PDB file of C-alpha atoms in Angstrom:
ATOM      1  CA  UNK A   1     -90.317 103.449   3.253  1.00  0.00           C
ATOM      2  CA  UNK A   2     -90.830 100.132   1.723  1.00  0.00           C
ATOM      3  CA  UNK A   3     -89.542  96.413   1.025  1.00  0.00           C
ATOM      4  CA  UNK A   4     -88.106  94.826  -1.376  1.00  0.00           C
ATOM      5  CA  UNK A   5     -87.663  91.103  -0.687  1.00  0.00           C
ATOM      6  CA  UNK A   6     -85.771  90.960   2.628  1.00  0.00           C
ATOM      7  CA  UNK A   7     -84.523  93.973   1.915  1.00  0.00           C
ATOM      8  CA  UNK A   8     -86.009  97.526   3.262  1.00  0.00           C
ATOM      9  CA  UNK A   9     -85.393 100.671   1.125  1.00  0.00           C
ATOM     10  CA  UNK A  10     -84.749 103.627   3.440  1.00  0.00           C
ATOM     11  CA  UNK A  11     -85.211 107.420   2.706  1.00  0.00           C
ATOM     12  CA  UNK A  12     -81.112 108.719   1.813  1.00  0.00           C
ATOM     13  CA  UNK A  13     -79.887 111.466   2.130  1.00  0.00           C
ATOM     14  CA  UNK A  14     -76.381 112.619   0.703  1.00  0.00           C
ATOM     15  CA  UNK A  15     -74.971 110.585   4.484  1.00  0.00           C
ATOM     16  CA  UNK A  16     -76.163 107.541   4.463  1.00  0.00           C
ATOM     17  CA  UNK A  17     -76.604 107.291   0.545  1.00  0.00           C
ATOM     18  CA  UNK A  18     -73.389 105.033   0.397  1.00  0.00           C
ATOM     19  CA  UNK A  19     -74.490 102.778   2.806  1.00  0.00           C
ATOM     20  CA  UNK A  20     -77.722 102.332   1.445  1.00  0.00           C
ATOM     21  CA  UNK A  21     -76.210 101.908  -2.178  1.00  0.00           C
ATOM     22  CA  UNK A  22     -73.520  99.273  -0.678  1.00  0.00           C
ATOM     23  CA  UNK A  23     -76.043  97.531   1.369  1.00  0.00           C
ATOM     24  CA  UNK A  24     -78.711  97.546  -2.129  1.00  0.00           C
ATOM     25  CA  UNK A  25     -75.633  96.348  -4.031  1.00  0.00           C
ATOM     26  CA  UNK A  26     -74.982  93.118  -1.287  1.00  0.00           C
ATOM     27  CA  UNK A  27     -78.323  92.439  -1.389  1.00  0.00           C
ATOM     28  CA  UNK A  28     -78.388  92.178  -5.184  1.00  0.00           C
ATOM     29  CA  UNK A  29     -75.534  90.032  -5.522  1.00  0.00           C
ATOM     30  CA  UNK A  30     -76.589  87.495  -2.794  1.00  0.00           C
ATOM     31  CA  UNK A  31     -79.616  87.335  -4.613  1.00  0.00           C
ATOM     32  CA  UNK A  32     -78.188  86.707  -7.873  1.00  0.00           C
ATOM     33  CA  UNK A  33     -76.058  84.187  -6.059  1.00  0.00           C
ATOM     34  CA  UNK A  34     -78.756  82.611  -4.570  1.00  0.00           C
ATOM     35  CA  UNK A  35     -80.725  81.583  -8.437  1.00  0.00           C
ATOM     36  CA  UNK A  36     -77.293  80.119  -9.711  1.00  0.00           C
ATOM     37  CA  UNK A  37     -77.008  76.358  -9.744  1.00  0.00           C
ATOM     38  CA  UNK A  38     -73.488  75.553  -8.316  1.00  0.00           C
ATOM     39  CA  UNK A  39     -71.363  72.748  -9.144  1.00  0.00           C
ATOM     40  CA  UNK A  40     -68.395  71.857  -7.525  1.00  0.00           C
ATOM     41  CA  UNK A  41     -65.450  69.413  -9.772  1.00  0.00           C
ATOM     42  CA  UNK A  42     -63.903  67.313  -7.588  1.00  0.00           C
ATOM     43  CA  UNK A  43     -61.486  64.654  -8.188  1.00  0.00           C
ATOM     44  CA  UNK A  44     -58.212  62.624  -6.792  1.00  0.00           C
ATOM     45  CA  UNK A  45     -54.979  62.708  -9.814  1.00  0.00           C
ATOM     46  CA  UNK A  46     -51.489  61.221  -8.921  1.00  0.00           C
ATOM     47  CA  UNK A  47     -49.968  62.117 -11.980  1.00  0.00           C
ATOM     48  CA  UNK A  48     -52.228  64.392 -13.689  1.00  0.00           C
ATOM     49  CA  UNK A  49     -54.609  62.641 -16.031  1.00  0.00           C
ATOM     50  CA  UNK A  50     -57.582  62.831 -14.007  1.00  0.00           C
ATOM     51  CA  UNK A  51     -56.554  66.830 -13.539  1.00  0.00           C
ATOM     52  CA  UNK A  52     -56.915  67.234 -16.844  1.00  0.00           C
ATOM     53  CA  UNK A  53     -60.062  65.469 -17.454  1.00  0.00           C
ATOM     54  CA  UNK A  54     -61.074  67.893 -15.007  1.00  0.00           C
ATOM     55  CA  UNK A  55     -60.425  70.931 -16.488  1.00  0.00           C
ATOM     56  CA  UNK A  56     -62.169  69.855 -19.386  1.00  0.00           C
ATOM     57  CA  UNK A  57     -65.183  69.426 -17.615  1.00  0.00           C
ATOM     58  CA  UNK A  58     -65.558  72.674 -16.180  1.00  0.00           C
ATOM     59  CA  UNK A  59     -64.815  74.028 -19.664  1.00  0.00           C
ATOM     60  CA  UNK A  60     -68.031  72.039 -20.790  1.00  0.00           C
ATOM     61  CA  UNK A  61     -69.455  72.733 -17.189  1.00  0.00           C
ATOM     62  CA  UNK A  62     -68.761  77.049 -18.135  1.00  0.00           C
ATOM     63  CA  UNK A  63     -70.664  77.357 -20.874  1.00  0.00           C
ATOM     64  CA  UNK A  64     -74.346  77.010 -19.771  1.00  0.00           C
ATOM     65  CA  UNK A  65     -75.892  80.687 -17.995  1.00  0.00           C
ATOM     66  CA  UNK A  66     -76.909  80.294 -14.975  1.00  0.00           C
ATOM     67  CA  UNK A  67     -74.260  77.592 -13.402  1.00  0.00           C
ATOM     68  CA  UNK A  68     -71.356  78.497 -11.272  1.00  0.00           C
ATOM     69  CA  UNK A  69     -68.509  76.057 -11.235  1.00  0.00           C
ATOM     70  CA  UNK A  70     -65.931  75.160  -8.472  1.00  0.00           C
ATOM     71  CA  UNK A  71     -62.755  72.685  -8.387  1.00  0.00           C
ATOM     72  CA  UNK A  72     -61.610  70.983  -5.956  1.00  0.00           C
ATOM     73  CA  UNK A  73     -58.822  67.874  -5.020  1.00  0.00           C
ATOM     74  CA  UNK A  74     -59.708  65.009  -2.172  1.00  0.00           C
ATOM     75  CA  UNK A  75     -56.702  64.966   0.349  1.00  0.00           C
ATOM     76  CA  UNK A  76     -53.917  62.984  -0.700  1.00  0.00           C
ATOM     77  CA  UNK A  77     -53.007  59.986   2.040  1.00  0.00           C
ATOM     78  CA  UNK A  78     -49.898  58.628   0.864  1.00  0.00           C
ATOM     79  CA  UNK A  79     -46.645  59.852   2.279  1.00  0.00           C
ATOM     80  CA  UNK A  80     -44.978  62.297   0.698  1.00  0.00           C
ATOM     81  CA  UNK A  81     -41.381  59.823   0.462  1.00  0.00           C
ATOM     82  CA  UNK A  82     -44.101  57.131  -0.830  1.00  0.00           C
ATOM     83  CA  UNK A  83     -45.398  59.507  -4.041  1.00  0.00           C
ATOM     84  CA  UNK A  84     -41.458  60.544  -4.702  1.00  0.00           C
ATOM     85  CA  UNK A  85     -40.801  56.732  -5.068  1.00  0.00           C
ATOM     86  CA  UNK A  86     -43.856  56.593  -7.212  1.00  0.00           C
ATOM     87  CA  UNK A  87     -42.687  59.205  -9.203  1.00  0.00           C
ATOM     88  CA  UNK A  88     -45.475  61.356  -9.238  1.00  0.00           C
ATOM     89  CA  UNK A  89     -45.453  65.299  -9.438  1.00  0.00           C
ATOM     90  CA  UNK A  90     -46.690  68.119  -7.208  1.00  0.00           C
ATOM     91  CA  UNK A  91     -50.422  68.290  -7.154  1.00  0.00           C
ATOM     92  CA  UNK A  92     -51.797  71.487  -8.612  1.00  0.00           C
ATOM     93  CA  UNK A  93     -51.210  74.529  -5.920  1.00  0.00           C
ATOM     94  CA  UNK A  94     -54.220  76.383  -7.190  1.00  0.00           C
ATOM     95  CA  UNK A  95     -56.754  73.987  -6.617  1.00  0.00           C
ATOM     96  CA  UNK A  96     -57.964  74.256  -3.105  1.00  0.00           C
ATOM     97  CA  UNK A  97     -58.358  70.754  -1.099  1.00  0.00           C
ATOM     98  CA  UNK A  98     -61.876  70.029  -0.123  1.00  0.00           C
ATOM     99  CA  UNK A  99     -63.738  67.554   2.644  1.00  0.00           C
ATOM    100  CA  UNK A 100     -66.775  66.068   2.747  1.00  0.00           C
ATOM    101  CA  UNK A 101     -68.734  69.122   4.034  1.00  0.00           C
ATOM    102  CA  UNK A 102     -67.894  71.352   1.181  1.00  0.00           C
ATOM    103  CA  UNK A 103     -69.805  69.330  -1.158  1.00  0.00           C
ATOM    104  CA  UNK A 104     -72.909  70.367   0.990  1.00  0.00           C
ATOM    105  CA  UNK A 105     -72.769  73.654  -0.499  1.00  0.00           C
ATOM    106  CA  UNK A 106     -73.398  72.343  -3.749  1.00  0.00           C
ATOM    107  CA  UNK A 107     -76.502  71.377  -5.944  1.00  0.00           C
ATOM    108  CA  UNK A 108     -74.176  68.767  -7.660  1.00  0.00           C
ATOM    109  CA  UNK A 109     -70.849  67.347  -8.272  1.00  0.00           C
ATOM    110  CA  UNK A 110     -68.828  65.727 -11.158  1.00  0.00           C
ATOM    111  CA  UNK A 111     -66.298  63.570  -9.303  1.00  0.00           C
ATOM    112  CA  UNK A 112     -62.674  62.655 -10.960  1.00  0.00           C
ATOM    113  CA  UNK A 113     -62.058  58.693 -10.035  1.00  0.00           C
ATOM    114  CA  UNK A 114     -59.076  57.044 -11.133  1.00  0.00           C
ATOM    115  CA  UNK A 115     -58.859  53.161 -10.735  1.00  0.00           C
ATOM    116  CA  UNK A 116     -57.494  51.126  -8.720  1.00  0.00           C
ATOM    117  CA  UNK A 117     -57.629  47.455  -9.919  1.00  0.00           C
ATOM    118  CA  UNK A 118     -61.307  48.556 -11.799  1.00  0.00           C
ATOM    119  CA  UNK A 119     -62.295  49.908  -8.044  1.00  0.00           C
ATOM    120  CA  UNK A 120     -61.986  53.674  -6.557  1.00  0.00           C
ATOM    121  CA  UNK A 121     -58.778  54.177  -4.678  1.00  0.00           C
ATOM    122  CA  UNK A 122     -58.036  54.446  -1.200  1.00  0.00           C
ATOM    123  CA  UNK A 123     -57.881  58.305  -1.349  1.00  0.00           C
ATOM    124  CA  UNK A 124     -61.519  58.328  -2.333  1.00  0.00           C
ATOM    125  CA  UNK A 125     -62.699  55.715  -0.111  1.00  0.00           C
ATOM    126  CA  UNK A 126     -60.983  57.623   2.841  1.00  0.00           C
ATOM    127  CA  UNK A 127     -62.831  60.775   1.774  1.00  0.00           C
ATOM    128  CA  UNK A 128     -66.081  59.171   1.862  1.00  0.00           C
ATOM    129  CA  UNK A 129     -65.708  57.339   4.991  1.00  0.00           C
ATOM    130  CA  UNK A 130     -65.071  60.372   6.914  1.00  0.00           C
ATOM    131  CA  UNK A 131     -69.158  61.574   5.621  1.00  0.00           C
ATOM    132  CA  UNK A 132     -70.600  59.072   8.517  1.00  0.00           C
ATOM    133  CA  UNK A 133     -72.714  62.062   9.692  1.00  0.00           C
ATOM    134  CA  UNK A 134     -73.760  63.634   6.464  1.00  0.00           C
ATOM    135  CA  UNK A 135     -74.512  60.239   5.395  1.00  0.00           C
ATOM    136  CA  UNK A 136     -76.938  60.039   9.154  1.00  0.00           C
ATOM    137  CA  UNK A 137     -78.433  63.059   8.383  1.00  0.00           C
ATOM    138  CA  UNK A 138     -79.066  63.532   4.940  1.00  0.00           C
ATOM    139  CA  UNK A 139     -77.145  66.232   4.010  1.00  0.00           C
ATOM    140  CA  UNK A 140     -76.028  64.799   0.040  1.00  0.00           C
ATOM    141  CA  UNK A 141     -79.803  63.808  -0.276  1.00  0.00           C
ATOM    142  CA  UNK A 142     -81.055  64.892  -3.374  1.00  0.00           C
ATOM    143  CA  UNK A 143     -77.668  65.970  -4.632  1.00  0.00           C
ATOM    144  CA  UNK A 144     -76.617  65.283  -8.418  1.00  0.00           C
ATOM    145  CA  UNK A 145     -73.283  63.472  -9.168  1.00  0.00           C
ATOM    146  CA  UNK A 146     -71.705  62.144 -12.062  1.00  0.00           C
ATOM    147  CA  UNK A 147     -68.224  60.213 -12.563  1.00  0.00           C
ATOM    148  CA  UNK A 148     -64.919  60.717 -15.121  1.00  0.00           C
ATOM    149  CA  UNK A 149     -62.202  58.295 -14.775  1.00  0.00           C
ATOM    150  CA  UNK A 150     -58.599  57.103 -15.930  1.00  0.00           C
ATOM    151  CA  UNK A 151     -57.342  53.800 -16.478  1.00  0.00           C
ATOM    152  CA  UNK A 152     -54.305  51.956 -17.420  1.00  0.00           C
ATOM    153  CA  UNK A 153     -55.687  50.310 -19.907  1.00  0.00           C
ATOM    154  CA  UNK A 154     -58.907  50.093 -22.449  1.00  0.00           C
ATOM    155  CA  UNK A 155     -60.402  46.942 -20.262  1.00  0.00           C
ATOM    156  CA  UNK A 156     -59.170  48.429 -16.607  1.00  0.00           C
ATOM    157  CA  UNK A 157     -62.211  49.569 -15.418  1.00  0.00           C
ATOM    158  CA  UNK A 158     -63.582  52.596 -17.530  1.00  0.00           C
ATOM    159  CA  UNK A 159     -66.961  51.161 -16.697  1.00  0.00           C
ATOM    160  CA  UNK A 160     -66.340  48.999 -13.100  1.00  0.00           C
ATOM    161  CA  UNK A 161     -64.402  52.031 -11.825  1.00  0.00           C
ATOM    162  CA  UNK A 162     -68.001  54.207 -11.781  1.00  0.00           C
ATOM    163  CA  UNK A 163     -70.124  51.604 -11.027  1.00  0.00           C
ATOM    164  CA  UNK A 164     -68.115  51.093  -7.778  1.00  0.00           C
ATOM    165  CA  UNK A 165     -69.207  54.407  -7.146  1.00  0.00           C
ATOM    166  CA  UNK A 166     -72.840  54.158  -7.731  1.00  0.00           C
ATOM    167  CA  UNK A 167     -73.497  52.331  -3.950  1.00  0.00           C
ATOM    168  CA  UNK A 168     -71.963  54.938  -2.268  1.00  0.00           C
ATOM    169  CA  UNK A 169     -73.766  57.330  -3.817  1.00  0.00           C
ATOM    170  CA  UNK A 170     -77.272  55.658  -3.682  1.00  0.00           C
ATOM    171  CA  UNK A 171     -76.124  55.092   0.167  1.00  0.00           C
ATOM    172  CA  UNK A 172     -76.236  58.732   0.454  1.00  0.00           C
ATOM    173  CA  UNK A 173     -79.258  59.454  -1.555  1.00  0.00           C
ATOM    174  CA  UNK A 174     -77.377  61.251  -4.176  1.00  0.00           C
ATOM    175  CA  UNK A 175     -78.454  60.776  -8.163  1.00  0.00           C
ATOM    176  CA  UNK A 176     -76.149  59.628 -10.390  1.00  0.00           C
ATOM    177  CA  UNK A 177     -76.287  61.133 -13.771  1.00  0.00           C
ATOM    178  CA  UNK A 178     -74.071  59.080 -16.253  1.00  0.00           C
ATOM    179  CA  UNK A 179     -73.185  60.737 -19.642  1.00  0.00           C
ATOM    180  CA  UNK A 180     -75.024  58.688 -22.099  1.00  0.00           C
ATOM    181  CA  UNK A 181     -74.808  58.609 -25.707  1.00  0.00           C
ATOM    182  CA  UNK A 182     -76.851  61.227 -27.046  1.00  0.00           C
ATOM    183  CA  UNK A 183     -74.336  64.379 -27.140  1.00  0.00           C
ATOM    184  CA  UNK A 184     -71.149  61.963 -27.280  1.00  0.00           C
ATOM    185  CA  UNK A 185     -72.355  58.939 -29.875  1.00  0.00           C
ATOM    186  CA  UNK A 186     -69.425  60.033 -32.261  1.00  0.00           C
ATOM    187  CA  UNK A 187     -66.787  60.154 -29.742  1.00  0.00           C
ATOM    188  CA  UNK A 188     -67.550  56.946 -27.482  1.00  0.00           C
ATOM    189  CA  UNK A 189     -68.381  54.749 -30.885  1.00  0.00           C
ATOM    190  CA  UNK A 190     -65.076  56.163 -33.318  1.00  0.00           C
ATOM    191  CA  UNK A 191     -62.697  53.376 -34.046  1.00  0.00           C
ATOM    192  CA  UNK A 192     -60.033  55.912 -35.885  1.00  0.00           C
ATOM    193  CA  UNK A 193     -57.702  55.734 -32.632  1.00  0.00           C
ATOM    194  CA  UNK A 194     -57.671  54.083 -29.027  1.00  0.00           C
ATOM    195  CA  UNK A 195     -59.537  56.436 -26.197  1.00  0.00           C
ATOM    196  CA  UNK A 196     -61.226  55.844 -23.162  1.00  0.00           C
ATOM    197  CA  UNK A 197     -65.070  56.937 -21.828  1.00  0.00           C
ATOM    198  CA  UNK A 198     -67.938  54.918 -21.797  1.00  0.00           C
ATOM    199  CA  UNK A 199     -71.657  55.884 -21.258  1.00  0.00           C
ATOM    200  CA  UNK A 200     -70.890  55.879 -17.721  1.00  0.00           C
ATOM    201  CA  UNK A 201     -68.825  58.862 -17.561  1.00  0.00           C
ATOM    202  CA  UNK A 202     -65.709  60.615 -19.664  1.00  0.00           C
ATOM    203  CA  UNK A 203     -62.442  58.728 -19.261  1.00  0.00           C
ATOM    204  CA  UNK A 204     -58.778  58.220 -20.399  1.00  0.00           C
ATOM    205  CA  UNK A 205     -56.402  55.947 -20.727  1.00  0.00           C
ATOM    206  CA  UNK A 206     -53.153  56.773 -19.325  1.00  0.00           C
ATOM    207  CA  UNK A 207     -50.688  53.868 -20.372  1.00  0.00           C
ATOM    208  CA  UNK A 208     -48.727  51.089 -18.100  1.00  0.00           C
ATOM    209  CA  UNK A 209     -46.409  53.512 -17.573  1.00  0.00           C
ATOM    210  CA  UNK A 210     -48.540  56.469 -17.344  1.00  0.00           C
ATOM    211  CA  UNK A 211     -46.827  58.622 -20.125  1.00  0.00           C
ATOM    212  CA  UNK A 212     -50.128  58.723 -22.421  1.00  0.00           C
ATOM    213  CA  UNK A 213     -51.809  61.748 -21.842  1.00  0.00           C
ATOM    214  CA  UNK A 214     -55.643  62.500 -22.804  1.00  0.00           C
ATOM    215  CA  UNK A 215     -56.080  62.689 -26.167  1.00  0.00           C
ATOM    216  CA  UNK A 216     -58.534  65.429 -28.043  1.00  0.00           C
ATOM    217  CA  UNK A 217     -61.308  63.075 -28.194  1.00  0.00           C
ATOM    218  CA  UNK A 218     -60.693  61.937 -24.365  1.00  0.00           C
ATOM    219  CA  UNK A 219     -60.989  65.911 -23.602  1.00  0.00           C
ATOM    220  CA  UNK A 220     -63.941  66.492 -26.231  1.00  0.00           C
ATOM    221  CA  UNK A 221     -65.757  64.122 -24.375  1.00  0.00           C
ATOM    222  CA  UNK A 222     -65.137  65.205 -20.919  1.00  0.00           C
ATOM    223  CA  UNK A 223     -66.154  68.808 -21.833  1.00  0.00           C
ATOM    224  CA  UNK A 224     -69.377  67.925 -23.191  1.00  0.00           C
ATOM    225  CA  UNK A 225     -70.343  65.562 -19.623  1.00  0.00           C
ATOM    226  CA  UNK A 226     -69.218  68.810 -17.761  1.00  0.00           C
ATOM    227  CA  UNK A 227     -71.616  71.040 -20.293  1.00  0.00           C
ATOM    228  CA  UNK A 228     -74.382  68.464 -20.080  1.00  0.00           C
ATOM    229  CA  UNK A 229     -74.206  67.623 -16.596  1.00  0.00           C
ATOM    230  CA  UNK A 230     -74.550  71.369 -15.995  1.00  0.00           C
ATOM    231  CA  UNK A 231     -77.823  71.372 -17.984  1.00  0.00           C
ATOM    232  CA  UNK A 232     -79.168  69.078 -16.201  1.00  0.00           C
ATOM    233  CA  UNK A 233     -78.721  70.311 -12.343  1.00  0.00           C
ATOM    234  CA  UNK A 234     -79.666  73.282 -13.745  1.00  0.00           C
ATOM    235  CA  UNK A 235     -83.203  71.921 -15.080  1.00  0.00           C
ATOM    236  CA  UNK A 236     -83.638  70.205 -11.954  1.00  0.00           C
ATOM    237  CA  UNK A 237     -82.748  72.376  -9.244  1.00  0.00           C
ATOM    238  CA  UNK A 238     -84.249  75.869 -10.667  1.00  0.00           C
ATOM    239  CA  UNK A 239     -87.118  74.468 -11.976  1.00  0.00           C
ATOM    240  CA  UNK A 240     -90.522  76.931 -12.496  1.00  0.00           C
TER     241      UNK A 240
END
């Protein structure tokens, strides 16, 4: 009889072989589970544009080994007569709704802000105001986050909209990770067509009316923050 990690090997015999083979076979996959960096996409859309910066990050986000990848929406607080007047559609029915303790199971987290007058919105600043006690004890310390946005316009707050961010997160001890030029120089400096992002984070711009939808470039850019920001966590969480 002998040990492997937490887990003892006993003798089988044709019995208890399945349970020892099931039991091996738990082990293994918690263990496996337990080396992955895991990154949870989070973000608040109204009508969609953030959503699909979203999905575009976990595309980047996918493609490094060794990172599992999880999305989540914030709660909505408007009523639901308020966001029929507003015209806005159905949030997305497969993406589960998180709170502020399921980022704790997570080495780091890309966070979808839209603007609200070049500030977060309410529905984000309700979500963090309800971590008073993670925020007391620590538990984002040392956490990884980075920011994507949407705006009305080019000069509504791509950039002000994350940098409002950046105190809450240094409040909770979390390190932001901004995208940078060096895997997106050709997309954030092209002057061919109009799109949002900004060495802060991936963005779009979604119109006055909101009837622009992310362009190529918009997603291009988004997907390569997920893929890089996914290098990253990985690098500094399973380090060796």
């Amino acid at each position: 009889m002998g040990t492997f990690g937490t887990f003892r090997a006993f003798p089988t015999s044709e019995k208890n072989a399945p349970t020892v083979r099931k039991g091996f076979q738990h082990f293994l996959a918690n263990l496996l589970l337990n080396t992955m960096t895991k990154i949870a996409v989070i973000y608040y859309s109204m009508y969609g544009h953030v959503h699909t910066l979203a999905k575009a990050a976990i595309e980047g986000a996918k493609k490094v080994e060794g990172v599992t990848v999880d999305v989540f929406q914030i709660p909505e607080t408007l009523p639901e007569e308020v966001l029929q007047k507003m015209h806005a559609p159905p949030k997305a029915e497969d993406v589960p709704v998180a709170d502020p303790k399921t980022l704790l199971e997570y080495d780091g987290f890309l966070l979808g802000v839209p603007t609200r007058f070049g500030n977060f919105p309410a529905q984000w600043k309700t979500f963090f105001d309800a971590t008073g006690q993670i925020w007391q004890s620590g538990g984002y310390h040392g956490k990884f986050a980075g920011v994507f946005t949407s705006t009305a316009s080019q000069h509504g707050g791509q950039e002000s909209t994350i940098l409002a961010t950046i105190s809450t997160l240094a409040h909770h001890g979390i390190v932001y990770v901004p995208l940078g030029y060096a895997h997106s120089f050709a997309e954030l400096t092209q002057l061919n067509e109009i799109a949002g992002g900004s060495p802060y984070g991936a963005g779009t711009i979604a119109g006055g009316d909101g009837s622009r939808q992310p362009s190529e470039i918009e997603k291009k850019v988004a997907s390569i923050q997920g893929e890089q920001f996914a290098i990253l966590v990985k690098k500094a969480t399973h380090t060796h």
